[in-house]
PDB file of C-alpha atoms in Angstrom:
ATOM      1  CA  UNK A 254     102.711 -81.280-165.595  1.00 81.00           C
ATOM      2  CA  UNK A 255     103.097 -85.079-165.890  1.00 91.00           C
ATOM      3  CA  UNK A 256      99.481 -86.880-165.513  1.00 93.00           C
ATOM      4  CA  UNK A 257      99.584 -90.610-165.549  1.00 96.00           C
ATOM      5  CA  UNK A 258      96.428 -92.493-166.896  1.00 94.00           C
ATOM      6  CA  UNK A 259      96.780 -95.431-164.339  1.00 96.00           C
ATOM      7  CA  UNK A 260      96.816 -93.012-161.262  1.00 96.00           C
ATOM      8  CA  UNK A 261      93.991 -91.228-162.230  1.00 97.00           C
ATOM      9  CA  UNK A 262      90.335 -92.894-160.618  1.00 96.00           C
ATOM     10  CA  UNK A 263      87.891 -93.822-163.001  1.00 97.00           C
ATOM     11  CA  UNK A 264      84.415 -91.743-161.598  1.00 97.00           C
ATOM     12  CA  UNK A 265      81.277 -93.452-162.532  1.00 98.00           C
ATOM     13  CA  UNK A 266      79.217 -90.855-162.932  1.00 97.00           C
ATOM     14  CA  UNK A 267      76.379 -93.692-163.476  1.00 97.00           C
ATOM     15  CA  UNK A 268      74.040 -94.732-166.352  1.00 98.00           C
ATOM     16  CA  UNK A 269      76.958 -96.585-168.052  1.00 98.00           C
ATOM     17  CA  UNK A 270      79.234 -93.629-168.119  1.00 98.00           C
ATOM     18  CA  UNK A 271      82.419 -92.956-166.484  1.00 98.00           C
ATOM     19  CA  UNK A 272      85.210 -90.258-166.317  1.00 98.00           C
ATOM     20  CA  UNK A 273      88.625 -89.463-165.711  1.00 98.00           C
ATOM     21  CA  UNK A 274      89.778 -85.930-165.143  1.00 97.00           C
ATOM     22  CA  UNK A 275      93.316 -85.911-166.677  1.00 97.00           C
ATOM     23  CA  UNK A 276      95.975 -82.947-167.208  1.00 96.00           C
ATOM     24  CA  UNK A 277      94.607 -79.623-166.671  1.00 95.00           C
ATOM     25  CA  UNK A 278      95.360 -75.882-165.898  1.00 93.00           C
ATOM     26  CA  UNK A 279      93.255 -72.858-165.997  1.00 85.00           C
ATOM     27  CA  UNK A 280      93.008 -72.734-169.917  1.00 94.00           C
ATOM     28  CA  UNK A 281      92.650 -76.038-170.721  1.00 97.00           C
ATOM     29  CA  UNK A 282      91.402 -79.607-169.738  1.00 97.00           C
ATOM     30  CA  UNK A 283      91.469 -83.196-170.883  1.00 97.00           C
ATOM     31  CA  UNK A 284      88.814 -85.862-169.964  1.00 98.00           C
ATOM     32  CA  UNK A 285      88.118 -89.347-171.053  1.00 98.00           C
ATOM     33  CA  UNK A 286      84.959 -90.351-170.922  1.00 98.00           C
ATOM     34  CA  UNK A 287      83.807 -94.089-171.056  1.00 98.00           C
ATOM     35  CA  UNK A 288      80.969 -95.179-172.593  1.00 98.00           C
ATOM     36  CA  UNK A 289      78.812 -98.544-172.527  1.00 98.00           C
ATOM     37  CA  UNK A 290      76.735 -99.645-175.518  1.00 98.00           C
ATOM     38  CA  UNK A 291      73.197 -97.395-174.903  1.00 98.00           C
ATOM     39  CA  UNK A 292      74.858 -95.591-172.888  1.00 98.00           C
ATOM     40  CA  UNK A 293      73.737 -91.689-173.383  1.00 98.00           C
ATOM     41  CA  UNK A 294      75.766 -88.093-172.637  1.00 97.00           C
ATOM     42  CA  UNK A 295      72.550 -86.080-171.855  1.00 97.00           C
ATOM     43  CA  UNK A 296      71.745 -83.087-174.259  1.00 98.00           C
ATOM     44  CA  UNK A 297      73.475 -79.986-172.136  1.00 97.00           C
ATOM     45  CA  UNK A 298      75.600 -76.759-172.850  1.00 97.00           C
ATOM     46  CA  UNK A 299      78.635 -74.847-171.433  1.00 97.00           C
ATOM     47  CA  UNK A 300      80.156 -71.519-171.755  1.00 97.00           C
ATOM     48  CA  UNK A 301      83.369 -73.586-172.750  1.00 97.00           C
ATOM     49  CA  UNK A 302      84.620 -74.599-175.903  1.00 98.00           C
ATOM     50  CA  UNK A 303      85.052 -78.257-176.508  1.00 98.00           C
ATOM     51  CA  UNK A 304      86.951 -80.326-178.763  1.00 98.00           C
ATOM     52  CA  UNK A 305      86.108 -84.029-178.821  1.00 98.00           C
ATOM     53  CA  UNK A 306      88.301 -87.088-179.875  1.00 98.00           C
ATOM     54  CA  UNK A 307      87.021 -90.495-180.407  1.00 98.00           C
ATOM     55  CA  UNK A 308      89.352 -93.005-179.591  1.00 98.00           C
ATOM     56  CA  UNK A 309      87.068 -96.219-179.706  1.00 98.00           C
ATOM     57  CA  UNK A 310      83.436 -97.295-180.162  1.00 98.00           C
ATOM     58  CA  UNK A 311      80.585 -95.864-182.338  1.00 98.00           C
ATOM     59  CA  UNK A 312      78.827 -92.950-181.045  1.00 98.00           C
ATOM     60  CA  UNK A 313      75.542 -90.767-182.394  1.00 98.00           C
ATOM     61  CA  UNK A 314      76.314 -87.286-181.588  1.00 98.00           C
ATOM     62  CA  UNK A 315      73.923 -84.690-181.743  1.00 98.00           C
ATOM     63  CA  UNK A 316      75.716 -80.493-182.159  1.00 98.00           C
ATOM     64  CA  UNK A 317      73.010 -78.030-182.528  1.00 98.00           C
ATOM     65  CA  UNK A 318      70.317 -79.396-185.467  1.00 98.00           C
ATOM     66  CA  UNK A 319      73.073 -81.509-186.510  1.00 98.00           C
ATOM     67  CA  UNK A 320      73.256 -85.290-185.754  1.00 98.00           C
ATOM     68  CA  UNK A 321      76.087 -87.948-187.430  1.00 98.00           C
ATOM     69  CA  UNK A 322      77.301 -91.167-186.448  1.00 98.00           C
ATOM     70  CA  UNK A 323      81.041 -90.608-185.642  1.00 98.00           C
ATOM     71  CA  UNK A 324      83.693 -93.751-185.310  1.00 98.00           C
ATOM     72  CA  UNK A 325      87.415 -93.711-184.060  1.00 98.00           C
ATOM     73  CA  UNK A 326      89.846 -91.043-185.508  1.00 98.00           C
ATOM     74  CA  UNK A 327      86.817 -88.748-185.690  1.00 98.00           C
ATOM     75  CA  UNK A 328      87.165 -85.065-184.040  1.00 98.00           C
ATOM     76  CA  UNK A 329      84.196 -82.989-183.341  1.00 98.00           C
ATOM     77  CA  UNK A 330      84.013 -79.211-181.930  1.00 98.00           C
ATOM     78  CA  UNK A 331      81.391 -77.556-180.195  1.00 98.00           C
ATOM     79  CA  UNK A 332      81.470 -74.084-179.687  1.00 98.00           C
ATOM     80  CA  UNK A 333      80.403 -71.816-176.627  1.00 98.00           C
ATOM     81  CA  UNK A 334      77.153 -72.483-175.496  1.00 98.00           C
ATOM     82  CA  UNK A 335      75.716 -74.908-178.092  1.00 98.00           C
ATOM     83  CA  UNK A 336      73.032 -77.618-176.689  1.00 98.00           C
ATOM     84  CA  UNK A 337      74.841 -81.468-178.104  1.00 98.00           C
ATOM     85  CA  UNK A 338      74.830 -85.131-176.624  1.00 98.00           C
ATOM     86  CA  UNK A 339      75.622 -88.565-177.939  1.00 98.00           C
ATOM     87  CA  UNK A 340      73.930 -91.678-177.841  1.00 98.00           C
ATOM     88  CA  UNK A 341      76.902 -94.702-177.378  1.00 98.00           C
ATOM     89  CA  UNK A 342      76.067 -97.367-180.171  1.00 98.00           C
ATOM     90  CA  UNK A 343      79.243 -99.476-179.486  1.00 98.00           C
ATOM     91  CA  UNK A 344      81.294 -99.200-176.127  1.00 98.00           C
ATOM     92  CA  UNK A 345      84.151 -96.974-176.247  1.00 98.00           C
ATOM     93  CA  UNK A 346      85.833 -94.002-174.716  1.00 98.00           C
ATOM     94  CA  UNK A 347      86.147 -90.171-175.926  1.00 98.00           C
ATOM     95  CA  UNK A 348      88.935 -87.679-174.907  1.00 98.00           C
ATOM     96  CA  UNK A 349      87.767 -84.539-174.476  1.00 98.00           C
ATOM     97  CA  UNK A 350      89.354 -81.071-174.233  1.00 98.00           C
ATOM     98  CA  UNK A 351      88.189 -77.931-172.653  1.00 98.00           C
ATOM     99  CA  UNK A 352      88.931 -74.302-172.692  1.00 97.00           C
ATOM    100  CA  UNK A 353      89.046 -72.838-169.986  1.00 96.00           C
ATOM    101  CA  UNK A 354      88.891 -75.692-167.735  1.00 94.00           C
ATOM    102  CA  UNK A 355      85.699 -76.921-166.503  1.00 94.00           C
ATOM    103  CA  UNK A 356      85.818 -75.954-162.756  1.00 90.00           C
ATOM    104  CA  UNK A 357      82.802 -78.202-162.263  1.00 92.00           C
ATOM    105  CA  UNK A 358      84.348 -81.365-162.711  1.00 93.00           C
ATOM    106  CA  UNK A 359      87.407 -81.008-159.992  1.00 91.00           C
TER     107      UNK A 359
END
């Protein structure tokens, strides 16, 4: 499967944050997720596990008890079920990847 970025609609899912659904099968999905500065990705949990990619902007992300500031280049994971959110200190955009894919986003 070939997914191209610029064919994909950006979804504003409101509140300064927006989404693009990008490659994905039943075991796997990728997601960017734009941020605004304040911006925040409510506290919430999933059966799936979730690997998360910064690729610009400053974010505060809350995993479990556990809160850091993470940058560009940084990767975080969250396992199966554990509650974590972000606060968006400087605009940017995270890709991130599911397994199995997350049914309620298509």
């Amino acid at each position: 499967m070939f997914c191209f970025n610029s064919d994909i609609e950006l979804i504003d899912l409101g509140n300064g944050v927006k989404r693009k659904v990008l490659a994905h099968d039943g075991n796997m999905m990728a997601v960017e997720v734009h941020f605004e500065t304040g911006a925040i990705g409510a506290m919430h949990h999933h059966p799936h596990e979730q690997l998360t990619y910064v690729l610009s902007g400053e974010f505060e992300f809350t995993i479990g008890t556990e809160t850091k500031i993470v940058r560009a280049g940084d990767t975080l994971y969250k396992k199966p079920n554990i509650e974590h959110g972000c606060i968006c200190k400087q605009a940017g955009v995270l890709l991130d990847m599911f397994t199995p894919q997350r049914l309620d986003f298509l």
